[in-house]
Short mmCIF file of N, CA and C in Angstrom, two decimals:
data_model
loop_
_atom_site.label_atom_id
_atom_site.label_comp_id
_atom_site.label_asym_id
_atom_site.label_seq_id
_atom_site.Cartn_x
_atom_site.Cartn_y
_atom_site.Cartn_z
N MET A 1 -6.76 61.62 -29.81
CA MET A 1 -7.86 61.24 -30.67
C MET A 1 -8.18 59.76 -30.43
N TYR A 2 -7.47 58.81 -31.05
CA TYR A 2 -7.66 57.38 -30.81
C TYR A 2 -6.39 56.82 -30.20
N PRO A 3 -6.47 55.74 -29.43
CA PRO A 3 -5.24 55.11 -28.93
C PRO A 3 -4.38 54.65 -30.11
N GLN A 4 -3.11 54.84 -30.00
CA GLN A 4 -2.12 54.51 -31.04
C GLN A 4 -2.36 55.28 -32.34
N GLY A 5 -3.13 56.37 -32.28
CA GLY A 5 -3.30 57.25 -33.44
C GLY A 5 -4.17 56.68 -34.55
N ARG A 6 -4.87 55.53 -34.34
CA ARG A 6 -5.72 54.93 -35.38
C ARG A 6 -7.12 54.71 -34.85
N PRO A 7 -8.11 54.83 -35.72
CA PRO A 7 -9.47 54.49 -35.28
C PRO A 7 -9.61 52.98 -35.15
N PRO A 8 -10.56 52.55 -34.35
CA PRO A 8 -10.79 51.09 -34.27
C PRO A 8 -11.09 50.51 -35.66
N ALA A 9 -10.81 49.25 -35.82
CA ALA A 9 -10.99 48.59 -37.12
C ALA A 9 -12.42 48.74 -37.62
N GLY A 10 -12.55 49.04 -38.86
CA GLY A 10 -13.87 49.13 -39.47
C GLY A 10 -14.45 50.53 -39.44
N GLN A 11 -13.86 51.48 -38.69
CA GLN A 11 -14.38 52.84 -38.66
C GLN A 11 -13.57 53.70 -39.61
N PRO A 12 -14.23 54.61 -40.33
CA PRO A 12 -13.50 55.48 -41.26
C PRO A 12 -12.75 56.57 -40.48
N PHE A 13 -11.72 57.16 -41.10
CA PHE A 13 -11.02 58.29 -40.50
C PHE A 13 -12.00 59.44 -40.35
N LYS A 14 -11.85 60.22 -39.24
CA LYS A 14 -12.76 61.34 -39.03
C LYS A 14 -12.42 62.51 -39.96
N PHE A 15 -11.13 62.69 -40.26
CA PHE A 15 -10.72 63.84 -41.07
C PHE A 15 -10.24 63.37 -42.43
N SER A 16 -10.51 64.20 -43.43
CA SER A 16 -10.00 63.87 -44.76
C SER A 16 -8.54 64.33 -44.83
N VAL A 17 -7.84 63.86 -45.80
CA VAL A 17 -6.44 64.22 -46.01
C VAL A 17 -6.33 65.74 -46.20
N LEU A 18 -7.25 66.33 -46.92
CA LEU A 18 -7.25 67.77 -47.16
C LEU A 18 -7.39 68.55 -45.85
N GLU A 19 -8.29 68.09 -44.98
CA GLU A 19 -8.47 68.75 -43.68
C GLU A 19 -7.20 68.64 -42.83
N ILE A 20 -6.58 67.49 -42.85
CA ILE A 20 -5.34 67.29 -42.08
C ILE A 20 -4.25 68.20 -42.62
N CYS A 21 -4.15 68.30 -43.95
CA CYS A 21 -3.13 69.18 -44.56
C CYS A 21 -3.39 70.64 -44.19
N ASP A 22 -4.68 71.05 -44.21
CA ASP A 22 -5.01 72.42 -43.82
C ASP A 22 -4.65 72.69 -42.37
N ARG A 23 -4.95 71.72 -41.53
CA ARG A 23 -4.63 71.88 -40.10
C ARG A 23 -3.11 71.95 -39.89
N MET A 24 -2.37 71.10 -40.60
CA MET A 24 -0.91 71.13 -40.50
C MET A 24 -0.37 72.47 -41.01
N LYS A 25 -0.98 72.98 -42.08
CA LYS A 25 -0.56 74.27 -42.62
C LYS A 25 -0.79 75.39 -41.60
N GLU A 26 -1.96 75.38 -40.94
CA GLU A 26 -2.26 76.38 -39.91
C GLU A 26 -1.27 76.29 -38.74
N GLU A 27 -1.01 75.07 -38.30
CA GLU A 27 -0.06 74.89 -37.20
C GLU A 27 1.34 75.34 -37.60
N PHE A 28 1.72 75.03 -38.86
CA PHE A 28 3.03 75.46 -39.33
C PHE A 28 3.11 76.98 -39.37
N GLN A 29 2.06 77.65 -39.84
CA GLN A 29 2.05 79.11 -39.89
C GLN A 29 2.11 79.70 -38.48
N PHE A 30 1.38 79.07 -37.55
CA PHE A 30 1.43 79.53 -36.16
C PHE A 30 2.85 79.40 -35.60
N LEU A 31 3.47 78.24 -35.84
CA LEU A 31 4.84 78.03 -35.37
C LEU A 31 5.81 78.98 -36.05
N GLN A 32 5.58 79.28 -37.32
CA GLN A 32 6.43 80.23 -38.04
C GLN A 32 6.31 81.62 -37.43
N ALA A 33 5.09 82.04 -37.11
CA ALA A 33 4.86 83.35 -36.49
C ALA A 33 5.52 83.39 -35.11
N GLN A 34 5.38 82.31 -34.37
CA GLN A 34 6.00 82.24 -33.05
C GLN A 34 7.53 82.31 -33.17
N TYR A 35 8.08 81.58 -34.15
CA TYR A 35 9.52 81.61 -34.39
C TYR A 35 9.97 83.03 -34.73
N HIS A 36 9.23 83.70 -35.60
CA HIS A 36 9.57 85.06 -36.00
C HIS A 36 9.55 85.99 -34.79
N SER A 37 8.53 85.86 -33.96
CA SER A 37 8.41 86.69 -32.75
C SER A 37 9.59 86.43 -31.81
N LEU A 38 9.93 85.17 -31.61
CA LEU A 38 11.05 84.83 -30.72
C LEU A 38 12.38 85.31 -31.31
N LYS A 39 12.50 85.23 -32.64
CA LYS A 39 13.71 85.70 -33.30
C LYS A 39 13.89 87.20 -33.10
N LEU A 40 12.79 87.96 -33.25
CA LEU A 40 12.85 89.41 -33.03
C LEU A 40 13.22 89.72 -31.58
N GLU A 41 12.63 88.99 -30.65
CA GLU A 41 12.94 89.20 -29.24
C GLU A 41 14.41 88.88 -28.96
N CYS A 42 14.90 87.82 -29.56
CA CYS A 42 16.31 87.43 -29.39
C CYS A 42 17.24 88.51 -29.96
N GLU A 43 16.89 89.05 -31.12
CA GLU A 43 17.71 90.12 -31.72
C GLU A 43 17.70 91.36 -30.84
N LYS A 44 16.53 91.67 -30.26
CA LYS A 44 16.42 92.82 -29.36
C LYS A 44 17.30 92.60 -28.13
N LEU A 45 17.25 91.40 -27.56
CA LEU A 45 18.08 91.10 -26.40
C LEU A 45 19.57 91.14 -26.74
N ALA A 46 19.93 90.68 -27.91
CA ALA A 46 21.33 90.73 -28.34
C ALA A 46 21.79 92.17 -28.47
N SER A 47 20.91 93.02 -28.99
CA SER A 47 21.23 94.44 -29.12
C SER A 47 21.40 95.07 -27.73
N GLU A 48 20.50 94.74 -26.81
CA GLU A 48 20.60 95.25 -25.44
C GLU A 48 21.88 94.76 -24.78
N LYS A 49 22.24 93.50 -25.03
CA LYS A 49 23.46 92.94 -24.47
C LYS A 49 24.67 93.71 -24.97
N THR A 50 24.70 94.00 -26.26
CA THR A 50 25.81 94.76 -26.84
C THR A 50 25.90 96.14 -26.20
N GLU A 51 24.74 96.78 -26.02
CA GLU A 51 24.70 98.10 -25.39
C GLU A 51 25.20 98.03 -23.95
N MET A 52 24.79 97.00 -23.22
CA MET A 52 25.23 96.84 -21.83
C MET A 52 26.75 96.60 -21.78
N GLN A 53 27.27 95.82 -22.72
CA GLN A 53 28.72 95.58 -22.76
C GLN A 53 29.47 96.88 -23.05
N ARG A 54 28.90 97.70 -23.92
CA ARG A 54 29.53 98.98 -24.24
C ARG A 54 29.56 99.87 -22.99
N HIS A 55 28.46 99.89 -22.25
CA HIS A 55 28.41 100.66 -21.01
C HIS A 55 29.40 100.12 -19.99
N TYR A 56 29.49 98.79 -19.90
CA TYR A 56 30.42 98.18 -18.96
C TYR A 56 31.85 98.61 -19.27
N VAL A 57 32.23 98.57 -20.54
CA VAL A 57 33.58 98.97 -20.93
C VAL A 57 33.80 100.44 -20.60
N MET A 58 32.80 101.27 -20.88
CA MET A 58 32.93 102.69 -20.60
C MET A 58 33.11 102.93 -19.10
N TYR A 59 32.29 102.27 -18.26
CA TYR A 59 32.41 102.44 -16.81
C TYR A 59 33.72 101.86 -16.28
N TYR A 60 34.16 100.75 -16.88
CA TYR A 60 35.44 100.17 -16.46
C TYR A 60 36.57 101.14 -16.75
N GLU A 61 36.55 101.74 -17.94
CA GLU A 61 37.60 102.70 -18.29
C GLU A 61 37.57 103.91 -17.37
N MET A 62 36.35 104.38 -17.05
CA MET A 62 36.23 105.52 -16.13
C MET A 62 36.77 105.13 -14.75
N SER A 63 36.40 103.96 -14.27
CA SER A 63 36.84 103.49 -12.97
C SER A 63 38.36 103.36 -12.93
N TYR A 64 38.92 102.80 -13.99
CA TYR A 64 40.37 102.65 -14.06
C TYR A 64 41.05 104.01 -14.04
N GLY A 65 40.50 104.96 -14.81
CA GLY A 65 41.06 106.31 -14.85
C GLY A 65 40.99 106.99 -13.50
N LEU A 66 39.85 106.84 -12.81
CA LEU A 66 39.71 107.44 -11.47
C LEU A 66 40.67 106.80 -10.47
N ASN A 67 40.82 105.49 -10.55
CA ASN A 67 41.74 104.79 -9.66
C ASN A 67 43.17 105.27 -9.89
N LEU A 68 43.53 105.41 -11.15
CA LEU A 68 44.86 105.91 -11.50
C LEU A 68 45.06 107.32 -10.96
N GLU A 69 44.03 108.17 -11.14
CA GLU A 69 44.11 109.55 -10.66
C GLU A 69 44.23 109.59 -9.12
N MET A 70 43.51 108.71 -8.43
CA MET A 70 43.62 108.68 -6.97
C MET A 70 45.03 108.30 -6.52
N HIS A 71 45.61 107.31 -7.19
CA HIS A 71 46.99 106.92 -6.85
C HIS A 71 47.97 108.05 -7.14
N LYS A 72 47.73 108.74 -8.24
CA LYS A 72 48.58 109.87 -8.60
C LYS A 72 48.48 110.96 -7.53
N GLN A 73 47.24 111.29 -7.12
CA GLN A 73 47.04 112.32 -6.10
C GLN A 73 47.66 111.89 -4.76
N ALA A 74 47.54 110.61 -4.42
CA ALA A 74 48.14 110.12 -3.17
C ALA A 74 49.66 110.27 -3.22
N GLU A 75 50.25 110.00 -4.37
CA GLU A 75 51.69 110.15 -4.51
C GLU A 75 52.10 111.62 -4.39
N ILE A 76 51.31 112.51 -4.98
CA ILE A 76 51.59 113.95 -4.88
C ILE A 76 51.53 114.38 -3.42
N VAL A 77 50.49 113.93 -2.70
CA VAL A 77 50.36 114.27 -1.28
C VAL A 77 51.56 113.77 -0.49
N LYS A 78 51.98 112.56 -0.76
CA LYS A 78 53.12 111.99 -0.05
C LYS A 78 54.38 112.83 -0.30
N ARG A 79 54.61 113.19 -1.55
CA ARG A 79 55.79 113.97 -1.89
C ARG A 79 55.73 115.38 -1.29
N LEU A 80 54.54 116.01 -1.36
CA LEU A 80 54.41 117.35 -0.77
C LEU A 80 54.58 117.30 0.76
N SER A 81 54.08 116.25 1.39
CA SER A 81 54.27 116.10 2.84
C SER A 81 55.75 115.98 3.18
N THR A 82 56.48 115.25 2.35
CA THR A 82 57.92 115.11 2.56
C THR A 82 58.61 116.47 2.41
N VAL A 83 58.22 117.23 1.38
CA VAL A 83 58.79 118.56 1.15
C VAL A 83 58.49 119.46 2.36
N CYS A 84 57.24 119.45 2.82
CA CYS A 84 56.85 120.28 3.98
C CYS A 84 57.67 119.90 5.22
N ALA A 85 57.81 118.60 5.46
CA ALA A 85 58.55 118.14 6.62
C ALA A 85 60.01 118.60 6.56
N LYS A 86 60.57 118.67 5.35
CA LYS A 86 61.97 119.11 5.21
C LYS A 86 62.10 120.63 5.32
N ILE A 87 61.06 121.37 4.91
CA ILE A 87 61.13 122.83 4.91
C ILE A 87 60.78 123.44 6.26
N ILE A 88 59.86 122.83 6.99
CA ILE A 88 59.38 123.41 8.26
C ILE A 88 60.53 123.76 9.22
N PRO A 89 61.56 122.95 9.36
CA PRO A 89 62.64 123.33 10.28
C PRO A 89 63.34 124.64 9.89
N PHE A 90 63.24 125.05 8.62
CA PHE A 90 63.89 126.29 8.19
C PHE A 90 63.01 127.52 8.41
N VAL A 91 61.74 127.29 8.75
CA VAL A 91 60.83 128.40 9.03
C VAL A 91 61.21 128.96 10.40
N LYS A 92 61.05 130.28 10.56
CA LYS A 92 61.38 130.91 11.85
C LYS A 92 60.63 130.19 12.96
N GLN A 93 61.27 130.10 14.10
CA GLN A 93 60.73 129.37 15.25
C GLN A 93 59.32 129.83 15.62
N GLU A 94 59.10 131.15 15.61
CA GLU A 94 57.79 131.68 16.02
C GLU A 94 56.68 131.35 15.00
N HIS A 95 57.03 130.99 13.76
CA HIS A 95 56.03 130.68 12.74
C HIS A 95 55.84 129.17 12.54
N GLN A 96 56.74 128.37 13.08
CA GLN A 96 56.67 126.92 12.85
C GLN A 96 55.35 126.33 13.33
N GLN A 97 54.88 126.75 14.51
CA GLN A 97 53.64 126.21 15.05
C GLN A 97 52.45 126.53 14.12
N GLN A 98 52.42 127.75 13.60
CA GLN A 98 51.35 128.15 12.68
C GLN A 98 51.38 127.31 11.40
N VAL A 99 52.59 127.10 10.90
CA VAL A 99 52.74 126.30 9.67
C VAL A 99 52.29 124.86 9.92
N LEU A 100 52.69 124.29 11.06
CA LEU A 100 52.28 122.91 11.38
C LEU A 100 50.76 122.81 11.52
N GLN A 101 50.15 123.81 12.13
CA GLN A 101 48.69 123.81 12.27
C GLN A 101 48.01 123.94 10.89
N ALA A 102 48.57 124.76 10.04
CA ALA A 102 48.01 124.93 8.69
C ALA A 102 48.12 123.62 7.90
N VAL A 103 49.25 122.93 8.06
CA VAL A 103 49.44 121.65 7.37
C VAL A 103 48.42 120.63 7.90
N GLU A 104 48.20 120.59 9.21
CA GLU A 104 47.22 119.67 9.79
C GLU A 104 45.80 119.99 9.33
N ARG A 105 45.47 121.28 9.26
CA ARG A 105 44.14 121.68 8.76
C ARG A 105 43.96 121.24 7.31
N ALA A 106 45.02 121.37 6.53
CA ALA A 106 44.96 120.97 5.12
C ALA A 106 44.68 119.47 4.98
N LYS A 107 45.14 118.69 5.95
CA LYS A 107 44.92 117.23 5.91
C LYS A 107 43.49 116.86 6.31
N GLN A 108 42.76 117.77 6.92
CA GLN A 108 41.41 117.49 7.44
C GLN A 108 40.32 117.98 6.49
N VAL A 109 40.45 117.74 5.21
CA VAL A 109 39.47 118.18 4.22
C VAL A 109 38.20 117.34 4.37
N THR A 110 37.05 118.03 4.41
CA THR A 110 35.76 117.33 4.53
C THR A 110 35.13 117.16 3.15
N THR A 111 34.15 116.29 3.08
CA THR A 111 33.43 116.07 1.82
C THR A 111 32.73 117.35 1.37
N THR A 112 32.16 118.09 2.32
CA THR A 112 31.48 119.35 1.98
C THR A 112 32.46 120.33 1.34
N GLU A 113 33.66 120.44 1.93
CA GLU A 113 34.67 121.34 1.37
C GLU A 113 35.07 120.89 -0.04
N LEU A 114 35.27 119.60 -0.21
CA LEU A 114 35.63 119.08 -1.54
C LEU A 114 34.54 119.38 -2.56
N ASN A 115 33.29 119.18 -2.16
CA ASN A 115 32.18 119.44 -3.07
C ASN A 115 32.09 120.91 -3.43
N SER A 116 32.35 121.81 -2.47
CA SER A 116 32.31 123.24 -2.79
C SER A 116 33.47 123.62 -3.71
N ILE A 117 34.60 122.93 -3.56
CA ILE A 117 35.76 123.21 -4.42
C ILE A 117 35.46 122.80 -5.87
N ILE A 118 34.84 121.61 -6.04
CA ILE A 118 34.57 121.13 -7.40
C ILE A 118 33.23 121.59 -7.92
N GLY A 119 32.46 122.31 -7.11
CA GLY A 119 31.22 122.92 -7.59
C GLY A 119 30.00 122.03 -7.52
N VAL A 120 30.01 121.03 -6.65
CA VAL A 120 28.83 120.16 -6.49
C VAL A 120 28.01 120.70 -5.34
N SER A 121 26.70 120.88 -5.58
CA SER A 121 25.85 121.39 -4.49
C SER A 121 25.35 120.25 -3.64
N GLN A 122 25.28 120.46 -2.35
CA GLN A 122 24.80 119.45 -1.42
C GLN A 122 23.29 119.54 -1.34
N HIS A 123 22.60 118.42 -1.54
CA HIS A 123 21.15 118.37 -1.40
C HIS A 123 20.84 117.58 -0.13
N PRO A 124 20.12 118.18 0.82
CA PRO A 124 19.80 117.42 2.02
C PRO A 124 18.91 116.24 1.67
N SER A 125 19.27 115.08 2.21
CA SER A 125 18.48 113.89 1.92
C SER A 125 17.36 113.76 2.93
N GLY A 126 16.24 113.26 2.49
CA GLY A 126 15.15 113.03 3.42
C GLY A 126 13.84 113.30 2.84
#
């Protein structure tokens, strides 16, 4: 408006005190509405953050459970392999080769076979 916020000497103020108060009231109401809008947005973001944290914990627990299950299955495989290695010498000589081949085939499980075992259908990508 004027340099240093004052009119030059001898000139009256352009706005009355009432007009300035009304303008301040309008600006305050605008800032209040803006504050309310930002507060609602902040609450929404906080709610989304809480939901994301809940999902993170759920996925972490699932991941931990799957990791534990994989280690358990690996240990079972190791123990069963040891049992097979100890038993194969007791199988009749003519059947040992068949048993060894069957054990090797069992070790060559493909993703497709695993999916058919657990009931997941393969969808061709493209």
